[in-house]
């Protein structure tokens, strides 16, 4: 015999799930679109400066390396880039003099990278762009510190959810 309370509970869960699906799918689309739009904004900044020596992905990579000395694996595990993407761009940035690379003394297969002066110049351009955004994002974009804090909390929870899906095969 079906428990009427359980049946109502199941129906309520199904209604909630139906309502959640469009919001979840929209969030996935927005995350992907926002990343592409950020790359467009960075590209536009370099175009305005008449610079075509690096692309937006490479500029963002240089910014994310910053003052650190990292391996390609560390860049991937920090969640910045996909494997082949980071390897290709690191190779190009080394060839063009934006990144120093040095074999690790402990593991000769591992290469540590850091920015050259040219690389730091590109990273500074991106940092300056972000600084300009910070000056107007509240007035023009109507986004406050509290809005960003809530957004960041939600994105961290989503990241943790996806990580758990992989780790625990949920």
mmCIF file of C-alpha atoms in Angstrom:
data_model
loop_
_atom_site.group_PDB
_atom_site.id
_atom_site.type_symbol
_atom_site.label_atom_id
_atom_site.label_comp_id
_atom_site.label_asym_id
_atom_site.label_seq_id
_atom_site.Cartn_x
_atom_site.Cartn_y
_atom_site.Cartn_z
ATOM 1 C CA UNK A 1 0.000 0.000 0.000
ATOM 2 C CA UNK A 2 1.274 3.447 -0.926
ATOM 3 C CA UNK A 3 1.804 5.881 1.902
ATOM 4 C CA UNK A 4 -0.135 9.046 0.904
ATOM 5 C CA UNK A 5 2.363 11.285 2.722
ATOM 6 C CA UNK A 6 5.238 9.714 0.781
ATOM 7 C CA UNK A 7 3.358 10.162 -2.511
ATOM 8 C CA UNK A 8 2.872 13.879 -1.809
ATOM 9 C CA UNK A 9 6.555 14.175 -0.879
ATOM 10 C CA UNK A 10 7.643 12.491 -4.138
ATOM 11 C CA UNK A 11 5.371 14.749 -6.203
ATOM 12 C CA UNK A 12 6.754 17.834 -4.460
ATOM 13 C CA UNK A 13 10.331 16.670 -5.192
ATOM 14 C CA UNK A 14 9.470 16.087 -8.866
ATOM 15 C CA UNK A 15 7.965 19.589 -9.178
ATOM 16 C CA UNK A 16 11.048 21.095 -7.546
ATOM 17 C CA UNK A 17 13.338 19.131 -9.880
ATOM 18 C CA UNK A 18 11.372 20.249 -12.947
ATOM 19 C CA UNK A 19 11.745 23.869 -11.802
ATOM 20 C CA UNK A 20 15.435 23.423 -11.031
ATOM 21 C CA UNK A 21 16.408 22.020 -14.435
ATOM 22 C CA UNK A 22 15.969 25.237 -16.484
ATOM 23 C CA UNK A 23 17.831 27.272 -13.856
ATOM 24 C CA UNK A 24 20.664 24.710 -13.712
ATOM 25 C CA UNK A 25 20.977 24.572 -17.511
ATOM 26 C CA UNK A 26 20.913 28.370 -17.752
ATOM 27 C CA UNK A 27 23.700 28.582 -15.155
ATOM 28 C CA UNK A 28 25.814 26.123 -17.160
ATOM 29 C CA UNK A 29 25.297 28.162 -20.316
ATOM 30 C CA UNK A 30 26.117 31.415 -18.515
ATOM 31 C CA UNK A 31 29.330 30.021 -16.992
ATOM 32 C CA UNK A 32 30.549 28.941 -20.405
ATOM 33 C CA UNK A 33 29.430 32.170 -22.107
ATOM 34 C CA UNK A 34 30.982 34.385 -19.419
ATOM 35 C CA UNK A 35 34.364 32.742 -19.831
ATOM 36 C CA UNK A 36 34.236 33.346 -23.588
ATOM 37 C CA UNK A 37 33.091 36.942 -22.988
ATOM 38 C CA UNK A 38 36.011 37.530 -20.582
ATOM 39 C CA UNK A 39 38.375 36.364 -23.313
ATOM 40 C CA UNK A 40 36.633 38.787 -25.716
ATOM 41 C CA UNK A 41 37.078 41.661 -23.234
ATOM 42 C CA UNK A 42 40.794 40.868 -22.876
ATOM 43 C CA UNK A 43 41.190 40.582 -26.665
ATOM 44 C CA UNK A 44 39.458 43.932 -27.100
ATOM 45 C CA UNK A 45 41.856 45.550 -24.618
ATOM 46 C CA UNK A 46 44.875 44.284 -26.542
ATOM 47 C CA UNK A 47 43.298 45.289 -29.880
ATOM 48 C CA UNK A 48 42.767 48.847 -28.570
ATOM 49 C CA UNK A 49 46.436 48.950 -27.628
ATOM 50 C CA UNK A 50 47.426 47.702 -31.085
ATOM 51 C CA UNK A 51 48.940 44.556 -29.608
ATOM 52 C CA UNK A 52 48.648 41.236 -31.373
ATOM 53 C CA UNK A 53 51.693 39.526 -29.901
ATOM 54 C CA UNK A 54 49.615 37.329 -27.537
ATOM 55 C CA UNK A 55 46.055 36.090 -27.694
ATOM 56 C CA UNK A 56 43.533 36.476 -24.883
ATOM 57 C CA UNK A 57 44.024 32.920 -23.573
ATOM 58 C CA UNK A 58 47.776 33.490 -23.367
ATOM 59 C CA UNK A 59 47.326 36.891 -21.672
ATOM 60 C CA UNK A 60 45.033 35.314 -19.072
ATOM 61 C CA UNK A 61 47.540 32.504 -18.552
ATOM 62 C CA UNK A 62 50.317 35.033 -17.942
ATOM 63 C CA UNK A 63 48.104 36.945 -15.502
ATOM 64 C CA UNK A 64 47.258 33.749 -13.599
ATOM 65 C CA UNK A 65 50.905 32.727 -13.316
ATOM 66 C CA UNK A 66 51.748 36.173 -11.953
ATOM 67 C CA UNK A 67 54.732 36.111 -9.598
ATOM 68 C CA UNK A 68 54.547 32.358 -9.034
ATOM 69 C CA UNK A 69 56.802 29.628 -10.349
ATOM 70 C CA UNK A 70 54.605 26.708 -11.387
ATOM 71 C CA UNK A 71 54.462 23.543 -13.454
ATOM 72 C CA UNK A 72 51.917 23.010 -16.227
ATOM 73 C CA UNK A 73 50.343 20.357 -13.985
ATOM 74 C CA UNK A 74 49.910 22.893 -11.186
ATOM 75 C CA UNK A 75 48.165 25.271 -13.595
ATOM 76 C CA UNK A 76 45.782 22.459 -14.557
ATOM 77 C CA UNK A 77 45.107 21.369 -10.965
ATOM 78 C CA UNK A 78 44.383 24.953 -9.975
ATOM 79 C CA UNK A 79 41.635 24.745 -12.555
ATOM 80 C CA UNK A 80 42.921 27.420 -14.901
ATOM 81 C CA UNK A 81 43.339 25.397 -18.089
ATOM 82 C CA UNK A 82 42.797 22.131 -19.901
ATOM 83 C CA UNK A 83 45.855 19.945 -20.443
ATOM 84 C CA UNK A 84 46.536 20.349 -24.165
ATOM 85 C CA UNK A 85 45.491 23.994 -24.065
ATOM 86 C CA UNK A 86 47.990 24.917 -21.351
ATOM 87 C CA UNK A 87 50.824 22.845 -22.860
ATOM 88 C CA UNK A 88 50.423 24.417 -26.307
ATOM 89 C CA UNK A 89 50.186 27.975 -24.948
ATOM 90 C CA UNK A 90 53.104 27.522 -22.556
ATOM 91 C CA UNK A 91 55.250 26.283 -25.447
ATOM 92 C CA UNK A 92 54.291 29.315 -27.568
ATOM 93 C CA UNK A 93 54.919 31.724 -24.669
ATOM 94 C CA UNK A 94 58.354 30.224 -24.027
ATOM 95 C CA UNK A 95 59.208 30.483 -27.750
ATOM 96 C CA UNK A 96 58.170 34.158 -27.840
ATOM 97 C CA UNK A 97 60.018 35.101 -24.644
ATOM 98 C CA UNK A 98 57.101 35.671 -22.260
ATOM 99 C CA UNK A 99 57.861 32.727 -20.001
ATOM 100 C CA UNK A 100 61.055 31.268 -18.528
ATOM 101 C CA UNK A 101 61.145 27.507 -18.164
ATOM 102 C CA UNK A 102 63.531 25.354 -16.220
ATOM 103 C CA UNK A 103 63.668 21.606 -15.628
ATOM 104 C CA UNK A 104 63.017 20.599 -12.054
ATOM 105 C CA UNK A 105 66.080 19.308 -10.209
ATOM 106 C CA UNK A 106 63.956 16.673 -8.462
ATOM 107 C CA UNK A 107 61.948 15.400 -11.432
ATOM 108 C CA UNK A 108 63.637 15.973 -14.783
ATOM 109 C CA UNK A 109 60.320 15.370 -16.582
ATOM 110 C CA UNK A 110 58.760 18.376 -14.840
ATOM 111 C CA UNK A 111 59.298 21.918 -16.084
ATOM 112 C CA UNK A 112 58.792 24.948 -13.851
ATOM 113 C CA UNK A 113 57.657 28.177 -15.497
ATOM 114 C CA UNK A 114 57.763 31.820 -14.456
ATOM 115 C CA UNK A 115 57.205 35.117 -16.244
ATOM 116 C CA UNK A 116 59.926 37.069 -18.003
ATOM 117 C CA UNK A 117 59.833 40.858 -17.970
ATOM 118 C CA UNK A 118 57.814 40.703 -21.222
ATOM 119 C CA UNK A 119 55.385 38.300 -19.548
ATOM 120 C CA UNK A 120 55.021 40.547 -16.507
ATOM 121 C CA UNK A 121 54.173 43.445 -18.842
ATOM 122 C CA UNK A 122 51.271 41.449 -20.337
ATOM 123 C CA UNK A 123 50.090 40.340 -16.887
ATOM 124 C CA UNK A 124 50.128 43.999 -15.803
ATOM 125 C CA UNK A 125 47.920 44.992 -18.744
ATOM 126 C CA UNK A 126 45.318 42.432 -17.638
ATOM 127 C CA UNK A 127 45.653 43.566 -14.024
ATOM 128 C CA UNK A 128 45.135 47.202 -15.079
ATOM 129 C CA UNK A 129 42.050 46.162 -17.075
ATOM 130 C CA UNK A 130 40.600 44.413 -14.012
ATOM 131 C CA UNK A 131 41.396 47.455 -11.860
ATOM 132 C CA UNK A 132 39.450 49.692 -14.257
ATOM 133 C CA UNK A 133 36.533 47.259 -14.116
ATOM 134 C CA UNK A 134 36.529 47.382 -10.328
ATOM 135 C CA UNK A 135 36.166 51.163 -10.461
ATOM 136 C CA UNK A 136 32.927 50.971 -12.450
ATOM 137 C CA UNK A 137 31.367 47.523 -11.977
ATOM 138 C CA UNK A 138 29.239 48.705 -9.058
ATOM 139 C CA UNK A 139 27.881 51.856 -10.715
ATOM 140 C CA UNK A 140 27.616 50.626 -14.301
ATOM 141 C CA UNK A 141 27.093 46.911 -13.765
ATOM 142 C CA UNK A 142 25.037 47.351 -10.584
ATOM 143 C CA UNK A 143 27.058 44.609 -8.881
ATOM 144 C CA UNK A 144 28.091 45.133 -5.270
ATOM 145 C CA UNK A 145 30.627 43.385 -3.101
ATOM 146 C CA UNK A 146 27.743 41.448 -1.526
ATOM 147 C CA UNK A 147 26.540 40.323 -4.977
ATOM 148 C CA UNK A 148 29.989 38.984 -5.804
ATOM 149 C CA UNK A 149 30.344 37.294 -2.416
ATOM 150 C CA UNK A 150 27.031 35.462 -2.916
ATOM 151 C CA UNK A 151 27.944 34.582 -6.509
ATOM 152 C CA UNK A 152 31.321 33.233 -5.384
ATOM 153 C CA UNK A 153 29.709 31.159 -2.606
ATOM 154 C CA UNK A 154 27.296 29.648 -5.113
ATOM 155 C CA UNK A 155 30.032 28.913 -7.642
ATOM 156 C CA UNK A 156 32.223 27.267 -4.967
ATOM 157 C CA UNK A 157 29.274 25.074 -3.918
ATOM 158 C CA UNK A 158 28.669 24.092 -7.536
ATOM 159 C CA UNK A 159 32.367 23.306 -7.966
ATOM 160 C CA UNK A 160 32.319 21.178 -4.809
ATOM 161 C CA UNK A 161 29.174 19.382 -6.056
ATOM 162 C CA UNK A 162 30.829 18.570 -9.398
ATOM 163 C CA UNK A 163 34.033 17.473 -7.658
ATOM 164 C CA UNK A 164 32.027 15.147 -5.416
ATOM 165 C CA UNK A 165 30.296 13.720 -8.497
ATOM 166 C CA UNK A 166 33.696 12.691 -9.832
ATOM 167 C CA UNK A 167 35.357 11.649 -6.574
ATOM 168 C CA UNK A 168 32.462 9.638 -5.168
ATOM 169 C CA UNK A 169 30.850 8.657 -8.484
ATOM 170 C CA UNK A 170 27.493 9.979 -7.336
#
